[in-house]
CSV table of N, CA, C and O in Angstrom, one decimal:
chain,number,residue,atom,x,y,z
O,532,UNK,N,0.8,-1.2,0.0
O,532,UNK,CA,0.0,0.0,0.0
O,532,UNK,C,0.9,1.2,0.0
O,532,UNK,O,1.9,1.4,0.7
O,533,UNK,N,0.5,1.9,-0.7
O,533,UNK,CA,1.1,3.7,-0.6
O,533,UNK,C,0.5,4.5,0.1
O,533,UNK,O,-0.7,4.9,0.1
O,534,UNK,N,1.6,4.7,0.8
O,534,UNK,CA,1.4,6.0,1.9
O,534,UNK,C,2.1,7.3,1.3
O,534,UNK,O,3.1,7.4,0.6
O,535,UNK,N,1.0,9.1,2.1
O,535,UNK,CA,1.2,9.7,2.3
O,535,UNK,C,1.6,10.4,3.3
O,535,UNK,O,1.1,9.9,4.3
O,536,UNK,N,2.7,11.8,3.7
O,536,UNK,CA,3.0,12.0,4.8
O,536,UNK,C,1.7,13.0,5.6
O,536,UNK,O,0.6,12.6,5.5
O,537,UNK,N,1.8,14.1,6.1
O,537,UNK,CA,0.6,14.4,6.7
O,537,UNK,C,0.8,16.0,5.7
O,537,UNK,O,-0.2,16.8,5.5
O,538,UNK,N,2.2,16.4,5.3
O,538,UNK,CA,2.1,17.3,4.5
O,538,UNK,C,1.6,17.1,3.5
O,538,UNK,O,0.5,17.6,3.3
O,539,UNK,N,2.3,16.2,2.5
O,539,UNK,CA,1.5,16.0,1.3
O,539,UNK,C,-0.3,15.5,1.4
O,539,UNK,O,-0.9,15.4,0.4
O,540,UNK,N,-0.9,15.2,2.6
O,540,UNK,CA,-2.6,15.6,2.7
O,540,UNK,C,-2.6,16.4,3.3
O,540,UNK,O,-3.8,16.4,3.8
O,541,UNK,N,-2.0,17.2,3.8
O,541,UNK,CA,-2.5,18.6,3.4
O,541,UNK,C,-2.7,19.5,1.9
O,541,UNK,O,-3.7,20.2,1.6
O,542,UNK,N,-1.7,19.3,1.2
O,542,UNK,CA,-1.8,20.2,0.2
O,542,UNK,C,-2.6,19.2,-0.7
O,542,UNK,O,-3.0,19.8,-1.7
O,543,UNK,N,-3.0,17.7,-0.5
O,543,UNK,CA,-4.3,17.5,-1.5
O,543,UNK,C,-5.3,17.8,-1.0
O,543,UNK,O,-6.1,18.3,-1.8
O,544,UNK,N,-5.7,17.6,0.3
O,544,UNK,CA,-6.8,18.3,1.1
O,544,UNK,C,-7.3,20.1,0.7
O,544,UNK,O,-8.2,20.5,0.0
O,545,UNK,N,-6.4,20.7,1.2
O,545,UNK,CA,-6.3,22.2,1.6
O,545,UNK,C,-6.7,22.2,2.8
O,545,UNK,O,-7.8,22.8,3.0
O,546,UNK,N,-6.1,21.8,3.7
O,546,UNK,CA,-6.1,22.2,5.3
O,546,UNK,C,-4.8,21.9,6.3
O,546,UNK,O,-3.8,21.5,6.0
O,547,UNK,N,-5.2,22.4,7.4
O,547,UNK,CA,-3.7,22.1,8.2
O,547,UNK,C,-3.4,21.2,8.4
O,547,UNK,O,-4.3,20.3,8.5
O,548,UNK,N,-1.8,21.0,8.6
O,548,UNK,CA,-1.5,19.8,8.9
O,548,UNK,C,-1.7,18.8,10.5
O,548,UNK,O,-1.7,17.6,10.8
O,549,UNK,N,-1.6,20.0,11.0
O,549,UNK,CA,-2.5,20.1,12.0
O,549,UNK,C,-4.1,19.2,12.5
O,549,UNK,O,-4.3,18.3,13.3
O,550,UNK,N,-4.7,19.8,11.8
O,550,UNK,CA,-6.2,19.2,11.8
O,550,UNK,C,-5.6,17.4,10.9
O,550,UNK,O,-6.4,16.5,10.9
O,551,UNK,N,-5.1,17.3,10.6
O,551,UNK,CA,-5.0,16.4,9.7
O,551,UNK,C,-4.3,15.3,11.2
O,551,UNK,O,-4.7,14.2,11.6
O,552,UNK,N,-3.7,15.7,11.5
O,552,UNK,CA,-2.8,14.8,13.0
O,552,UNK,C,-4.2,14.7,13.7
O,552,UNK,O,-4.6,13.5,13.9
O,553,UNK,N,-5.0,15.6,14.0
O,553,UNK,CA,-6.1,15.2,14.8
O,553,UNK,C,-7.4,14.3,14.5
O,553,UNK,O,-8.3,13.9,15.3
O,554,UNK,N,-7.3,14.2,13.1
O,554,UNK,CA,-7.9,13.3,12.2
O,554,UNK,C,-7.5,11.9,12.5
O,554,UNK,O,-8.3,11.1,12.9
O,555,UNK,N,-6.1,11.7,12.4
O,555,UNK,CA,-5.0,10.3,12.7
O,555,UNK,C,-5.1,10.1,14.2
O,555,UNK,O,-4.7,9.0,14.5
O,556,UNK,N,-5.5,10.8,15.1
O,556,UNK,CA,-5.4,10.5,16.5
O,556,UNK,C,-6.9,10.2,16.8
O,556,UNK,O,-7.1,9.4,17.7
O,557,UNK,N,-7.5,10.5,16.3
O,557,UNK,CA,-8.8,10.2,16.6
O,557,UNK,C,-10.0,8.8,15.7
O,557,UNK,O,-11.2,8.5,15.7
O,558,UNK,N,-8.7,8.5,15.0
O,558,UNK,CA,-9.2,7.7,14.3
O,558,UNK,C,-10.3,7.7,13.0
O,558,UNK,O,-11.0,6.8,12.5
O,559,UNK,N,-10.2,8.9,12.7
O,559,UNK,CA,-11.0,9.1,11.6
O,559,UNK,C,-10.5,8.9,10.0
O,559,UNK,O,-11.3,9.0,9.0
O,560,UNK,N,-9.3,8.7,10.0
O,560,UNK,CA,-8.5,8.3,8.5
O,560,UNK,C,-8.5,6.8,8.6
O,560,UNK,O,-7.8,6.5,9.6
O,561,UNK,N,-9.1,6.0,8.1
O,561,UNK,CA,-8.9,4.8,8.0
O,561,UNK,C,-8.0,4.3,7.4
O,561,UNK,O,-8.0,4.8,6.2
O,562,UNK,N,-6.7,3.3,7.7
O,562,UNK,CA,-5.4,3.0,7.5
O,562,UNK,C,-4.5,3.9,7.7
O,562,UNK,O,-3.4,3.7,7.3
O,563,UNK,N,-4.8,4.9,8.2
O,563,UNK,CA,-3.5,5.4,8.7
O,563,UNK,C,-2.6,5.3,10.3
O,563,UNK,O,-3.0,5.4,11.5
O,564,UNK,N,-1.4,5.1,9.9
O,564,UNK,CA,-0.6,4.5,11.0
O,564,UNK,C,0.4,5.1,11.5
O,564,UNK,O,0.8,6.0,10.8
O,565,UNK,N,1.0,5.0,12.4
O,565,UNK,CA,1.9,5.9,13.4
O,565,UNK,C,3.4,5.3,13.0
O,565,UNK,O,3.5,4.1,13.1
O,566,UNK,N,4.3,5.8,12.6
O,566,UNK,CA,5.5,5.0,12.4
O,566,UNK,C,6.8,6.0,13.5
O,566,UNK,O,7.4,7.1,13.3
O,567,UNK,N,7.0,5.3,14.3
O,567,UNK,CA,7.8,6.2,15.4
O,567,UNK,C,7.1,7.9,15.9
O,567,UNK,O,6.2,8.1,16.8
O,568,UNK,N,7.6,8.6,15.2
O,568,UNK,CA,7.0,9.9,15.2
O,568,UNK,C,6.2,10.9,14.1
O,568,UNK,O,6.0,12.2,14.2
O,569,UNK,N,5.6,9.9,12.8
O,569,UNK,CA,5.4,9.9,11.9
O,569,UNK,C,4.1,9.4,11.1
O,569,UNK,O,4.0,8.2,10.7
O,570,UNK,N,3.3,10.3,10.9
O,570,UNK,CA,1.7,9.5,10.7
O,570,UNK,C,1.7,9.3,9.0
O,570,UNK,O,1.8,10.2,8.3
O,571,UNK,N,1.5,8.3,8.7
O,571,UNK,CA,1.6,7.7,7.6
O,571,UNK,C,-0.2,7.5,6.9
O,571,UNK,O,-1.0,6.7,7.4
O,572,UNK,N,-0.2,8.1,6.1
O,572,UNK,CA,-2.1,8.2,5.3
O,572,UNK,C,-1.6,8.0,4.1
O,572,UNK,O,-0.7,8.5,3.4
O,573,UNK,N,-2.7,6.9,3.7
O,573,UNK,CA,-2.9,5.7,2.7
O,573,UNK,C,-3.2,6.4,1.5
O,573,UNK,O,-4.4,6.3,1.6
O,574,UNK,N,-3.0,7.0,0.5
O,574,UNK,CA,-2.6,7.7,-0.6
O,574,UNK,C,-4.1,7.5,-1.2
O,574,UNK,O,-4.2,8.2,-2.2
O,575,UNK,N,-5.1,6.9,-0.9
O,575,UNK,CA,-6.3,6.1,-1.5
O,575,UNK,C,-7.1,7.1,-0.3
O,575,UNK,O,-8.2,7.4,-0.6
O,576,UNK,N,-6.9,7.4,0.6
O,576,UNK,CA,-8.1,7.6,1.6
O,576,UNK,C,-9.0,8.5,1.4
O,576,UNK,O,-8.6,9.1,0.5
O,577,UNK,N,-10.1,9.2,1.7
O,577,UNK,CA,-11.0,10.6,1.4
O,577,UNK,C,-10.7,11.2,2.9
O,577,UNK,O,-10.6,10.6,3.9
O,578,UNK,N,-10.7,12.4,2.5
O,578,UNK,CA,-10.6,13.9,3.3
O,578,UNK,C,-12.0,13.3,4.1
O,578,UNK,O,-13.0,12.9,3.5
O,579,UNK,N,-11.8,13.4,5.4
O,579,UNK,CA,-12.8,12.9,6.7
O,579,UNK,C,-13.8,14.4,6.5
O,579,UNK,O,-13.3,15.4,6.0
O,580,UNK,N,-15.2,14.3,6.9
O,580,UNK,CA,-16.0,15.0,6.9
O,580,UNK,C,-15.7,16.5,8.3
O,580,UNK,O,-15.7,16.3,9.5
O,581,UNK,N,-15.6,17.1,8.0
O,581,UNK,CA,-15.2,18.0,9.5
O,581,UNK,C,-16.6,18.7,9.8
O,581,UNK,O,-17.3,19.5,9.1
O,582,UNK,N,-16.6,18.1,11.3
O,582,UNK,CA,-18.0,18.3,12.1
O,582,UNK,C,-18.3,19.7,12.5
O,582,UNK,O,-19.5,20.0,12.7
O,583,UNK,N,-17.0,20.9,12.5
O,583,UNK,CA,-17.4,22.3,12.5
O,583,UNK,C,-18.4,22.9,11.9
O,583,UNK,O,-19.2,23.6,12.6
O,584,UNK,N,-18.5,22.7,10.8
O,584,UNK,CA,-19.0,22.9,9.7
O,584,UNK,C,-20.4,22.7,9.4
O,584,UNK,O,-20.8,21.6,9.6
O,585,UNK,N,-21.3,23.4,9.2
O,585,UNK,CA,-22.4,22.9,9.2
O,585,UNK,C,-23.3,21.4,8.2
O,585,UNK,O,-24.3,20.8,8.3
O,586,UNK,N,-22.5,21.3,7.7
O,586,UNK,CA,-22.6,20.0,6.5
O,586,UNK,C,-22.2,19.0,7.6
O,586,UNK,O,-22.8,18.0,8.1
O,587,UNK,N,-21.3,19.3,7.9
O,587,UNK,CA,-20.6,18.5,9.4
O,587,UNK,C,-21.9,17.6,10.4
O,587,UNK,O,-22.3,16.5,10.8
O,588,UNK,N,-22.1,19.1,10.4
O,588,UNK,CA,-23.1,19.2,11.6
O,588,UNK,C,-24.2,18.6,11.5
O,588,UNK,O,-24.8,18.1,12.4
O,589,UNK,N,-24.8,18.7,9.8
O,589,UNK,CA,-26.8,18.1,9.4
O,589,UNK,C,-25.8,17.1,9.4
O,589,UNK,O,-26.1,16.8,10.6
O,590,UNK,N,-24.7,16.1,9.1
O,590,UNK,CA,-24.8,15.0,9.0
O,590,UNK,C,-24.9,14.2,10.5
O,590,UNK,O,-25.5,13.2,10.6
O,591,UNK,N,-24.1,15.0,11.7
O,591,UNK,CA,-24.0,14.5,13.1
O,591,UNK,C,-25.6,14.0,13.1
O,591,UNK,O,-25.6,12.8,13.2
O,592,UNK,N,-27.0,14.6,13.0
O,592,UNK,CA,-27.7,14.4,13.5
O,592,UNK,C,-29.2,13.5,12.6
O,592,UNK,O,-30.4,13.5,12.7
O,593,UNK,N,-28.1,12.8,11.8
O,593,UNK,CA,-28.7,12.0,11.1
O,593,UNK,C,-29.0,10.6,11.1
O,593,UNK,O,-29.8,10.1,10.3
């Protein structure tokens, strides 16, 4: 499988890299994996829905 680092989903996303670590800690990227100090995202995966958001949000309560 190919992996990306958390920069490069960022710049296919457009968001921080930041929010993207909190994505991997929280388990919302499926297959992605921790390698020492280094979060590794599956080159295949989709941009997780972010719950801020009001789209976010009609979906929480569905």
């Amino acid at each position: 499988m190919d992996y990306i680092t958390l920069k490069e989903a960022s710049e296919k996303w457009g968001i921080s890299t930041r929010q993207i670590n909190y994505y991997c800690i929280e388990g919302r990227i499926p297959g992605a994996v921790k390698m020492a100090t280094i979060w590794l995202i599956p080159k295949d995966a989709k941009k997780p829905i972010d719950m801020r958001t009001r789209q976010g949000k009609g979906l929480q309560h569905e």
